[in-house]
GROMACS .gro file of C-alpha atoms in nm:
model
  405
    1MET     CA    1 -26.800  -0.363  16.679
    2SER     CA    2 -26.920  -0.020  16.792
    3VAL     CA    3 -27.259  -0.017  16.969
    4VAL     CA    4 -27.481   0.274  17.071
    5PHE     CA    5 -27.675   0.214  17.393
    6PHE     CA    6 -27.988   0.422  17.456
    7PRO     CA    7 -28.149   0.512  17.788
    8SER     CA    8 -28.395   0.234  17.864
    9ARG     CA    9 -28.530  -0.001  18.130
   10LEU     CA   10 -28.472  -0.376  18.149
   11THR     CA   11 -28.759  -0.598  18.259
   12GLY     CA   12 -28.815  -0.973  18.271
   13GLU     CA   13 -28.616  -1.275  18.379
   14VAL     CA   14 -28.260  -1.379  18.300
   15LYS     CA   15 -28.069  -1.689  18.401
   16ALA     CA   16 -27.715  -1.619  18.511
   17PRO     CA   17 -27.467  -1.774  18.267
   18PRO     CA   18 -27.243  -2.055  18.393
   19SER     CA   19 -26.950  -1.938  18.601
   20LYS     CA   20 -26.641  -1.886  18.389
   21SER     CA   21 -26.417  -1.926  18.694
   22MET     CA   22 -26.578  -2.256  18.791
   23ALA     CA   23 -26.573  -2.382  18.432
   24HIS     CA   24 -26.195  -2.327  18.406
   25ARG     CA   25 -26.146  -2.528  18.723
   26ALA     CA   26 -26.382  -2.811  18.631
   27VAL     CA   27 -26.226  -2.852  18.286
   28ILE     CA   28 -25.875  -2.867  18.433
   29CYS     CA   29 -25.965  -3.119  18.703
   30ALA     CA   30 -26.144  -3.340  18.449
   31ALA     CA   31 -25.842  -3.323  18.217
   32LEU     CA   32 -25.612  -3.440  18.497
   33ALA     CA   33 -25.841  -3.719  18.617
   34ASP     CA   34 -25.822  -4.090  18.554
   35GLY     CA   35 -26.126  -4.169  18.338
   36THR     CA   36 -26.392  -3.973  18.154
   37SER     CA   37 -26.591  -3.684  18.302
   38ARG     CA   38 -26.898  -3.502  18.175
   39ILE     CA   39 -26.886  -3.127  18.239
   40THR     CA   40 -27.219  -2.961  18.159
   41GLY     CA   41 -27.355  -2.608  18.185
   42VAL     CA   42 -27.047  -2.464  18.015
   43ALA     CA   43 -27.075  -2.128  17.837
   44GLU     CA   44 -26.832  -2.124  17.545
   45SER     CA   45 -26.670  -1.791  17.624
   46ASP     CA   46 -26.335  -1.709  17.470
   47ASP     CA   47 -26.156  -1.770  17.800
   48VAL     CA   48 -26.309  -2.113  17.860
   49LEU     CA   49 -26.239  -2.213  17.500
   50ALA     CA   50 -25.874  -2.122  17.563
   51THR     CA   51 -25.860  -2.359  17.860
   52LEU     CA   52 -26.027  -2.636  17.660
   53GLY     CA   53 -25.761  -2.586  17.394
   54ALA     CA   54 -25.489  -2.602  17.659
   55VAL     CA   55 -25.598  -2.937  17.800
   56ARG     CA   56 -25.623  -3.075  17.446
   57ALA     CA   57 -25.262  -2.967  17.393
   58PHE     CA   58 -25.172  -3.157  17.712
   59GLY     CA   59 -25.321  -3.477  17.569
   60ALA     CA   60 -25.674  -3.480  17.713
   61ASP     CA   61 -25.954  -3.595  17.484
   62VAL     CA   62 -26.232  -3.334  17.464
   63VAL     CA   63 -26.562  -3.410  17.290
   64GLY     CA   64 -26.855  -3.171  17.268
   65ILE     CA   65 -27.186  -3.298  17.406
   66ASP     CA   66 -27.524  -3.132  17.458
   67GLY     CA   67 -27.463  -2.842  17.697
   68GLY     CA   68 -27.100  -2.917  17.765
   69PHE     CA   69 -26.806  -3.148  17.711
   70GLU     CA   70 -26.694  -3.502  17.775
   71ILE     CA   71 -26.331  -3.501  17.885
   72THR     CA   72 -26.101  -3.801  17.915
   73GLY     CA   73 -25.798  -3.729  18.130
   74THR     CA   74 -25.445  -3.698  17.997
   75ARG     CA   75 -25.151  -3.925  18.076
   76GLY     CA   76 -24.907  -3.649  17.988
   77PHE     CA   77 -24.745  -3.533  17.668
   78GLY     CA   78 -24.405  -3.560  17.513
   79GLY     CA   79 -24.323  -3.191  17.509
   80GLY     CA   80 -24.329  -2.936  17.233
   81ALA     CA   81 -24.693  -2.839  17.287
   82VAL     CA   82 -24.808  -2.487  17.201
   83VAL     CA   83 -25.091  -2.348  17.414
   84ASP     CA   84 -25.287  -2.049  17.282
   85CYS     CA   85 -25.417  -1.870  17.591
   86ALA     CA   86 -25.587  -1.598  17.381
   87GLU     CA   87 -25.636  -1.324  17.645
   88SER     CA   88 -25.710  -1.554  17.939
   89GLY     CA   89 -25.498  -1.495  18.246
   90SER     CA   90 -25.663  -1.791  18.418
   91THR     CA   91 -25.563  -2.028  18.137
   92LEU     CA   92 -25.205  -1.907  18.146
   93ARG     CA   93 -25.150  -1.907  18.522
   94PHE     CA   94 -25.338  -2.230  18.588
   95CYS     CA   95 -25.171  -2.424  18.307
   96VAL     CA   96 -24.803  -2.328  18.332
   97PRO     CA   97 -24.741  -2.542  18.646
   98ILE     CA   98 -24.956  -2.824  18.507
   99ALA     CA   99 -24.750  -2.837  18.187
  100ALA     CA  100 -24.436  -2.858  18.399
  101GLN     CA  101 -24.568  -3.169  18.576
  102LEU     CA  102 -24.693  -3.348  18.264
  103THR     CA  103 -24.369  -3.346  18.064
  104ASP     CA  104 -23.993  -3.324  18.098
  105GLY     CA  105 -23.989  -3.132  17.769
  106VAL     CA  106 -24.087  -2.778  17.684
  107CYS     CA  107 -24.424  -2.612  17.642
  108ARG     CA  108 -24.482  -2.277  17.475
  109PHE     CA  109 -24.761  -2.041  17.580
  110VAL     CA  110 -24.879  -1.769  17.341
  111GLY     CA  111 -25.152  -1.506  17.367
  112ARG     CA  112 -25.259  -1.158  17.269
  113GLY     CA  113 -25.402  -0.834  17.405
  114ARG     CA  114 -25.224  -0.740  17.729
  115LEU     CA  115 -25.170  -1.099  17.840
  116GLY     CA  116 -24.793  -1.086  17.792
  117ALA     CA  117 -24.772  -0.775  18.009
  118ARG     CA  118 -24.962  -0.917  18.304
  119PRO     CA  119 -24.744  -1.013  18.603
  120MET     CA  120 -24.578  -1.357  18.599
  121THR     CA  121 -24.292  -1.279  18.837
  122GLU     CA  122 -24.393  -1.541  19.096
  123TYR     CA  123 -24.360  -1.824  18.846
  124GLU     CA  124 -24.041  -1.686  18.693
  125ARG     CA  125 -23.877  -1.680  19.035
  126VAL     CA  126 -23.983  -2.039  19.115
  127TRP     CA  127 -23.866  -2.172  18.779
  128ARG     CA  128 -23.527  -2.003  18.803
  129GLU     CA  129 -23.475  -2.117  19.165
  130ARG     CA  130 -23.532  -2.477  19.051
  131GLY     CA  131 -23.304  -2.447  18.752
  132LEU     CA  132 -23.585  -2.497  18.500
  133THR     CA  133 -23.631  -2.337  18.160
  134TYR     CA  134 -23.821  -2.007  18.167
  135GLU     CA  135 -23.789  -1.798  17.851
  136ASP     CA  136 -24.017  -1.497  17.816
  137ARG     CA  137 -24.009  -1.338  17.471
  138SER     CA  138 -24.332  -1.143  17.514
  139ARG     CA  139 -24.345  -0.810  17.335
  140GLY     CA  140 -24.597  -0.526  17.341
  141GLY     CA  141 -24.845  -0.727  17.543
  142ALA     CA  142 -24.838  -1.029  17.310
  143LEU     CA  143 -24.750  -1.338  17.513
  144ASP     CA  144 -24.467  -1.571  17.412
  145LEU     CA  145 -24.346  -1.781  17.705
  146THR     CA  146 -24.161  -2.113  17.697
  147VAL     CA  147 -24.119  -2.328  18.008
  148GLY     CA  148 -23.938  -2.659  18.034
  149GLY     CA  149 -23.836  -2.927  18.280
  150ARG     CA  150 -24.027  -3.118  18.546
  151LEU     CA  151 -24.151  -2.898  18.831
  152GLY     CA  152 -24.168  -3.175  19.091
  153GLY     CA  153 -24.271  -3.144  19.455
  154GLY     CA  154 -24.124  -2.996  19.771
  155GLU     CA  155 -24.228  -2.663  19.915
  156PHE     CA  156 -24.346  -2.377  19.694
  157ALA     CA  157 -24.340  -2.035  19.860
  158LEU     CA  158 -24.550  -1.774  19.677
  159ARG     CA  159 -24.694  -1.434  19.752
  160GLY     CA  160 -25.070  -1.425  19.796
  161ASP     CA  161 -25.129  -1.056  19.730
  162ILE     CA  162 -25.056  -1.046  19.355
  163SER     CA  163 -25.303  -1.295  19.212
  164SER     CA  164 -25.465  -1.605  19.358
  165GLN     CA  165 -25.430  -1.762  19.012
  166PHE     CA  166 -25.064  -1.841  19.085
  167LEU     CA  167 -25.164  -2.026  19.400
  168SER     CA  168 -25.440  -2.217  19.223
  169GLY     CA  169 -25.199  -2.317  18.948
  170ILE     CA  170 -24.958  -2.471  19.199
  171LEU     CA  171 -25.242  -2.647  19.383
  172PHE     CA  172 -25.369  -2.800  19.058
  173ALA     CA  173 -25.016  -2.925  18.983
  174LEU     CA  174 -24.920  -3.066  19.325
  175PRO     CA  175 -25.113  -3.398  19.296
  176LEU     CA  176 -24.925  -3.468  18.973
  177ALA     CA  177 -24.580  -3.448  19.131
  178ARG     CA  178 -24.382  -3.766  19.186
  179GLU     CA  179 -24.280  -3.636  19.528
  180SER     CA  180 -24.496  -3.486  19.803
  181GLY     CA  181 -24.523  -3.111  19.805
  182SER     CA  182 -24.684  -2.811  19.972
  183LEU     CA  183 -24.769  -2.450  19.903
  184ARG     CA  184 -24.673  -2.183  20.156
  185VAL     CA  185 -24.834  -1.841  20.111
  186THR     CA  186 -24.592  -1.574  20.231
  187THR     CA  187 -24.829  -1.274  20.251
  188ALA     CA  188 -25.192  -1.196  20.323
  189LEU     CA  189 -25.429  -1.355  20.071
  190SER     CA  190 -25.611  -1.139  19.816
  191SER     CA  191 -25.922  -1.282  19.650
  192ARG     CA  192 -25.928  -1.568  19.897
  193ALA     CA  193 -26.261  -1.690  19.759
  194TYR     CA  194 -26.095  -1.796  19.434
  195LEU     CA  195 -25.862  -2.028  19.622
  196ASP     CA  196 -26.158  -2.177  19.806
  197MET     CA  197 -26.326  -2.235  19.468
  198THR     CA  198 -26.017  -2.421  19.348
  199ALA     CA  199 -26.017  -2.643  19.657
  200GLU     CA  200 -26.390  -2.713  19.615
  201GLN     CA  201 -26.348  -2.823  19.254
  202MET     CA  202 -26.044  -3.038  19.332
  203ALA     CA  203 -26.243  -3.211  19.607
  204LEU     CA  204 -26.520  -3.295  19.360
  205PHE     CA  205 -26.255  -3.476  19.154
  206GLY     CA  206 -26.099  -3.668  19.443
  207VAL     CA  207 -25.823  -3.438  19.572
  208THR     CA  208 -25.839  -3.293  19.923
  209VAL     CA  209 -25.676  -2.957  19.997
  210GLU     CA  210 -25.592  -2.879  20.360
  211GLU     CA  211 -25.459  -2.556  20.507
  212LYS     CA  212 -25.283  -2.473  20.831
  213ASP     CA  213 -25.119  -2.137  20.898
  214ARG     CA  214 -25.123  -2.048  20.525
  215VAL     CA  215 -24.955  -2.376  20.428
  216PHE     CA  216 -25.157  -2.585  20.184
  217THR     CA  217 -25.114  -2.959  20.131
  218VAL     CA  218 -25.299  -3.195  19.898
  219SER     CA  219 -25.387  -3.564  19.918
  220GLY     CA  220 -25.552  -3.807  19.682
  221ASP     CA  221 -25.552  -3.847  19.305
  222TYR     CA  222 -25.774  -3.689  19.044
  223ARG     CA  223 -26.059  -3.916  18.942
  224ALA     CA  224 -26.334  -3.866  18.689
  225ALA     CA  225 -26.662  -3.703  18.794
  226ASP     CA  226 -26.970  -3.559  18.629
  227HIS     CA  227 -27.032  -3.197  18.715
  228GLU     CA  228 -27.267  -2.913  18.621
  229VAL     CA  229 -27.112  -2.567  18.639
  230GLU     CA  230 -27.300  -2.326  18.865
  231GLY     CA  231 -27.425  -1.978  18.770
  232ASP     CA  232 -27.187  -1.683  18.764
  233TRP     CA  233 -27.230  -1.413  19.029
  234SER     CA  234 -26.983  -1.181  18.855
  235GLN     CA  235 -27.196  -1.176  18.537
  236ALA     CA  236 -27.522  -1.155  18.731
  237ALA     CA  237 -27.378  -0.839  18.890
  238PHE     CA  238 -27.443  -0.644  18.570
  239PHE     CA  239 -27.817  -0.708  18.585
  240ALA     CA  240 -27.822  -0.659  18.962
  241VAL     CA  241 -27.677  -0.310  18.912
  242ALA     CA  242 -27.930  -0.248  18.633
  243ASN     CA  243 -28.201  -0.312  18.892
  244GLU     CA  244 -28.035  -0.066  19.126
  245ILE     CA  245 -28.073   0.214  18.869
  246GLY     CA  246 -28.434   0.148  18.773
  247SER     CA  247 -28.469  -0.185  18.594
  248ASP     CA  248 -28.672  -0.483  18.710
  249VAL     CA  249 -28.493  -0.807  18.620
  250ARG     CA  250 -28.540  -1.135  18.803
  251ILE     CA  251 -28.205  -1.316  18.808
  252THR     CA  252 -28.213  -1.696  18.839
  253GLY     CA  253 -27.958  -1.978  18.836
  254LEU     CA  254 -27.741  -1.863  19.126
  255ARG     CA  255 -27.633  -2.065  19.430
  256SER     CA  256 -27.694  -1.880  19.756
  257ASP     CA  257 -27.424  -2.096  19.918
  258SER     CA  258 -27.171  -2.035  19.641
  259LEU     CA  259 -26.807  -1.982  19.731
  260GLN     CA  260 -26.771  -1.720  19.458
  261GLY     CA  261 -26.635  -1.399  19.609
  262ASP     CA  262 -26.843  -1.191  19.369
  263LYS     CA  263 -27.154  -1.308  19.554
  264ALA     CA  264 -27.073  -1.002  19.768
  265ILE     CA  265 -27.251  -0.788  19.508
  266ALA     CA  266 -27.586  -0.867  19.673
  267GLU     CA  267 -27.480  -0.737  20.016
  268MET     CA  268 -27.293  -0.442  19.865
  269LEU     CA  269 -27.599  -0.322  19.672
  270THR     CA  270 -27.816  -0.362  19.981
  271ALA     CA  271 -27.571  -0.152  20.182
  272LEU     CA  272 -27.566   0.109  19.907
  273ARG     CA  273 -27.931   0.193  19.975
  274SER     CA  274 -27.854   0.323  20.325
  275ASP     CA  275 -27.814   0.692  20.401
  276GLY     CA  276 -27.487   0.867  20.455
  277ASP     CA  277 -27.141   0.827  20.311
  278LEU     CA  278 -27.008   0.475  20.265
  279ALA     CA  279 -26.680   0.298  20.188
  280PHE     CA  280 -26.624  -0.041  20.025
  281ASP     CA  281 -26.305  -0.243  19.989
  282GLY     CA  282 -26.265  -0.419  19.654
  283GLU     CA  283 -25.957  -0.628  19.732
  284GLN     CA  284 -26.148  -0.955  19.761
  285CYS     CA  285 -26.384  -0.896  19.467
  286PRO     CA  286 -26.204  -0.681  19.209
  287ASP     CA  287 -26.397  -0.805  18.905
  288ILE     CA  288 -26.729  -0.652  19.012
  289MET     CA  289 -26.590  -0.313  19.113
  290PRO     CA  290 -26.626  -0.137  18.772
  291VAL     CA  291 -26.999  -0.213  18.748
  292PHE     CA  292 -27.047  -0.150  19.121
  293ALA     CA  293 -26.896   0.195  19.064
  294VAL     CA  294 -27.179   0.252  18.815
  295ALA     CA  295 -27.433   0.188  19.091
  296CYS     CA  296 -27.245   0.430  19.317
  297ALA     CA  297 -27.261   0.699  19.047
  298TYR     CA  298 -27.644   0.687  19.065
  299ARG     CA  299 -27.657   0.707  19.445
  300GLU     CA  300 -27.801   1.057  19.441
  301GLY     CA  301 -27.650   1.308  19.682
  302ARG     CA  302 -27.439   1.054  19.872
  303VAL     CA  303 -27.068   0.986  19.863
  304THR     CA  304 -26.915   0.642  19.820
  305ARG     CA  305 -26.545   0.565  19.849
  306LEU     CA  306 -26.415   0.256  19.670
  307LYS     CA  307 -26.078   0.146  19.803
  308GLY     CA  308 -25.844  -0.151  19.769
  309LEU     CA  309 -25.854  -0.119  19.390
  310SER     CA  310 -25.485  -0.158  19.305
  311ARG     CA  311 -25.537  -0.501  19.145
  312LEU     CA  312 -25.774  -0.349  18.891
  313LYS     CA  313 -25.468  -0.201  18.722
  314ILE     CA  314 -25.335  -0.542  18.610
  315LYS     CA  315 -25.646  -0.683  18.444
  316GLU     CA  316 -25.727  -0.688  18.070
  317CYS     CA  317 -25.683  -0.313  18.090
  318ASP     CA  318 -25.610  -0.073  18.373
  319ARG     CA  319 -25.965  -0.101  18.505
  320LEU     CA  320 -25.906   0.158  18.775
  321GLU     CA  321 -25.825   0.426  18.519
  322ALA     CA  322 -26.086   0.291  18.275
  323THR     CA  323 -26.365   0.309  18.535
  324TYR     CA  324 -26.267   0.664  18.624
  325ALA     CA  325 -26.255   0.763  18.256
  326LEU     CA  326 -26.589   0.598  18.173
  327LEU     CA  327 -26.784   0.758  18.454
  328SER     CA  328 -26.616   1.095  18.404
  329ALA     CA  329 -26.714   1.091  18.035
  330LEU     CA  330 -27.075   1.016  18.126
  331GLY     CA  331 -27.092   1.311  18.367
  332ALA     CA  332 -27.038   1.146  18.704
  333ASP     CA  333 -26.905   1.341  18.999
  334ILE     CA  334 -26.596   1.126  19.053
  335ARG     CA  335 -26.238   1.178  19.156
  336ARG     CA  336 -25.941   0.954  19.205
  337GLU     CA  337 -25.714   0.955  19.510
  338GLY     CA  338 -25.430   0.709  19.459
  339ASP     CA  339 -25.596   0.369  19.418
  340ASP     CA  340 -25.930   0.491  19.555
  341LEU     CA  341 -26.232   0.625  19.369
  342ILE     CA  342 -26.460   0.876  19.541
  343ILE     CA  343 -26.801   0.908  19.381
  344LYS     CA  344 -27.081   1.153  19.467
  345GLY     CA  345 -27.400   1.013  19.321
  346VAL     CA  346 -27.641   1.196  19.093
  347LYS     CA  347 -27.998   1.120  18.986
  348LYS     CA  348 -27.903   1.080  18.620
  349LEU     CA  349 -27.578   1.073  18.430
  350LYS     CA  350 -27.568   1.295  18.122
  351GLY     CA  351 -27.436   1.042  17.873
  352GLY     CA  352 -27.412   1.170  17.516
  353ALA     CA  353 -27.052   1.050  17.490
  354ALA     CA  354 -26.843   0.808  17.290
  355VAL     CA  355 -26.641   0.594  17.528
  356SER     CA  356 -26.385   0.318  17.497
  357SER     CA  357 -26.427  -0.040  17.614
  358TYR     CA  358 -26.047  -0.069  17.620
  359ARG     CA  359 -26.118  -0.410  17.464
  360ASP     CA  360 -26.209  -0.524  17.815
  361HIS     CA  361 -26.528  -0.727  17.849
  362ARG     CA  362 -26.616  -0.597  18.194
  363MET     CA  363 -26.570  -0.235  18.092
  364ALA     CA  364 -26.788  -0.280  17.782
  365MET     CA  365 -27.070  -0.437  17.984
  366SER     CA  366 -27.036  -0.175  18.259
  367ALA     CA  367 -27.078   0.099  17.998
  368ALA     CA  368 -27.392  -0.073  17.864
  369ILE     CA  369 -27.544  -0.082  18.213
  370ALA     CA  370 -27.444   0.279  18.288
  371ALA     CA  371 -27.621   0.392  17.969
  372LEU     CA  372 -27.958   0.266  18.097
  373GLY     CA  373 -27.997   0.564  18.331
  374CYS     CA  374 -27.830   0.831  18.119
  375GLU     CA  375 -28.011   1.129  17.970
  376ARG     CA  376 -27.858   1.066  17.626
  377PRO     CA  377 -27.718   0.765  17.437
  378VAL     CA  378 -27.372   0.624  17.495
  379GLU     CA  379 -27.154   0.485  17.217
  380VAL     CA  380 -26.906   0.212  17.311
  381ASP     CA  381 -26.630   0.168  17.055
  382ASP     CA  382 -26.573  -0.210  17.066
  383CYS     CA  383 -26.816  -0.454  17.223
  384SER     CA  384 -26.687  -0.769  17.055
  385CYS     CA  385 -26.472  -0.819  17.366
  386MET     CA  386 -26.785  -0.922  17.560
  387SER     CA  387 -26.738  -1.269  17.412
  388LYS     CA  388 -26.437  -1.314  17.641
  389SER     CA  389 -26.666  -1.395  17.933
  390TYR     CA  390 -27.033  -1.344  17.838
  391PRO     CA  391 -27.096  -1.397  17.465
  392ASP     CA  392 -27.474  -1.384  17.520
  393PHE     CA  393 -27.480  -1.051  17.704
  394LEU     CA  394 -27.600  -0.827  17.421
  395ARG     CA  395 -27.874  -1.069  17.320
  396GLN     CA  396 -28.001  -1.090  17.678
  397TYR     CA  397 -27.971  -0.713  17.721
  398THR     CA  398 -28.191  -0.638  17.418
  399ARG     CA  399 -28.432  -0.925  17.494
  400LEU     CA  400 -28.498  -0.760  17.831
  401GLY     CA  401 -28.577  -0.429  17.663
  402GLY     CA  402 -28.237  -0.264  17.638
  403LYS     CA  403 -28.206  -0.045  17.330
  404ALA     CA  404 -27.884  -0.087  17.137
  405ILE     CA  405 -27.785  -0.050  16.771
   0.00000   0.00000   0.00000
């Protein structure tokens, strides 16, 4: 679905959609709990639908209700389940360890896009060290992974600088083990906020996570709870950046005390208004860096260095290269030095270009926001990917006055 975005100004009020990251976690905890939980405020993005499908495959009962889902926890499954992760890295990495605690049999994970090419080395190492089945037949980015055998307890030693999703997956699975277990993180932690979000959600469902010297232990059993998913700071970031380049949108539905790492967008945009050259590290909040780079491109006459961007290369696309390509095509003064982007802001980007979304939801939405301040329209080749995380984005964008055909 190709869309042309015209220079325009957004005005009005928008409620941040429910957090996709929190929804994944709430659905999983409810599916592992004893009893029935009501999870409300769930946006049915492609990624969240993938996780709902996964817990159904594991034996949880999922029923749609007004504004969300009623989920009755699983007692395990007999093996042979097939989980379609679509393009959701969270679904895949959260659910592989869970499957290995719920059955002695095998479970097959399939998916599309670049999902099969995204790193899974931490799990492969653990499975092989424990003598469990780990068969990866992924080809050309399409995922085809089969795991088998009971994961159990004991100590799990994982790197923390590849993706926090591996750590969250093990934490979700530890209360299900028949033996006690722990998670030891062997490196510095990237995206620490996501691990805190996991611990917060587990606590709401009866499981306490404790940490000492990068060793995590869990206590308690999952129990049913009713929960409303909070607003998503990472999606609100798009409209926050729109404001930075001339729009006037009031964003509601966000928790000021949220543990979401992408809440940093508020402080980052405030800092961006100061004089002089600035530098920002994106290691702890990689998802908002493409749209934040858009704001930097409009910081007239001032230089901004974005560093710590290596993890952008292993997302739905290589977001580091995609961000550089997008802003270059629109006329930004931008250069790349290793994994850093150096941007000298201008008053207006030229636009007048056809650009690729790389079938990446965050790149498509970043392009739409960048087009607001351009001199000429911007055509984005495939915007259907927005449904991965924010299916209502285009409707909200045009409702607020954005011009798109």
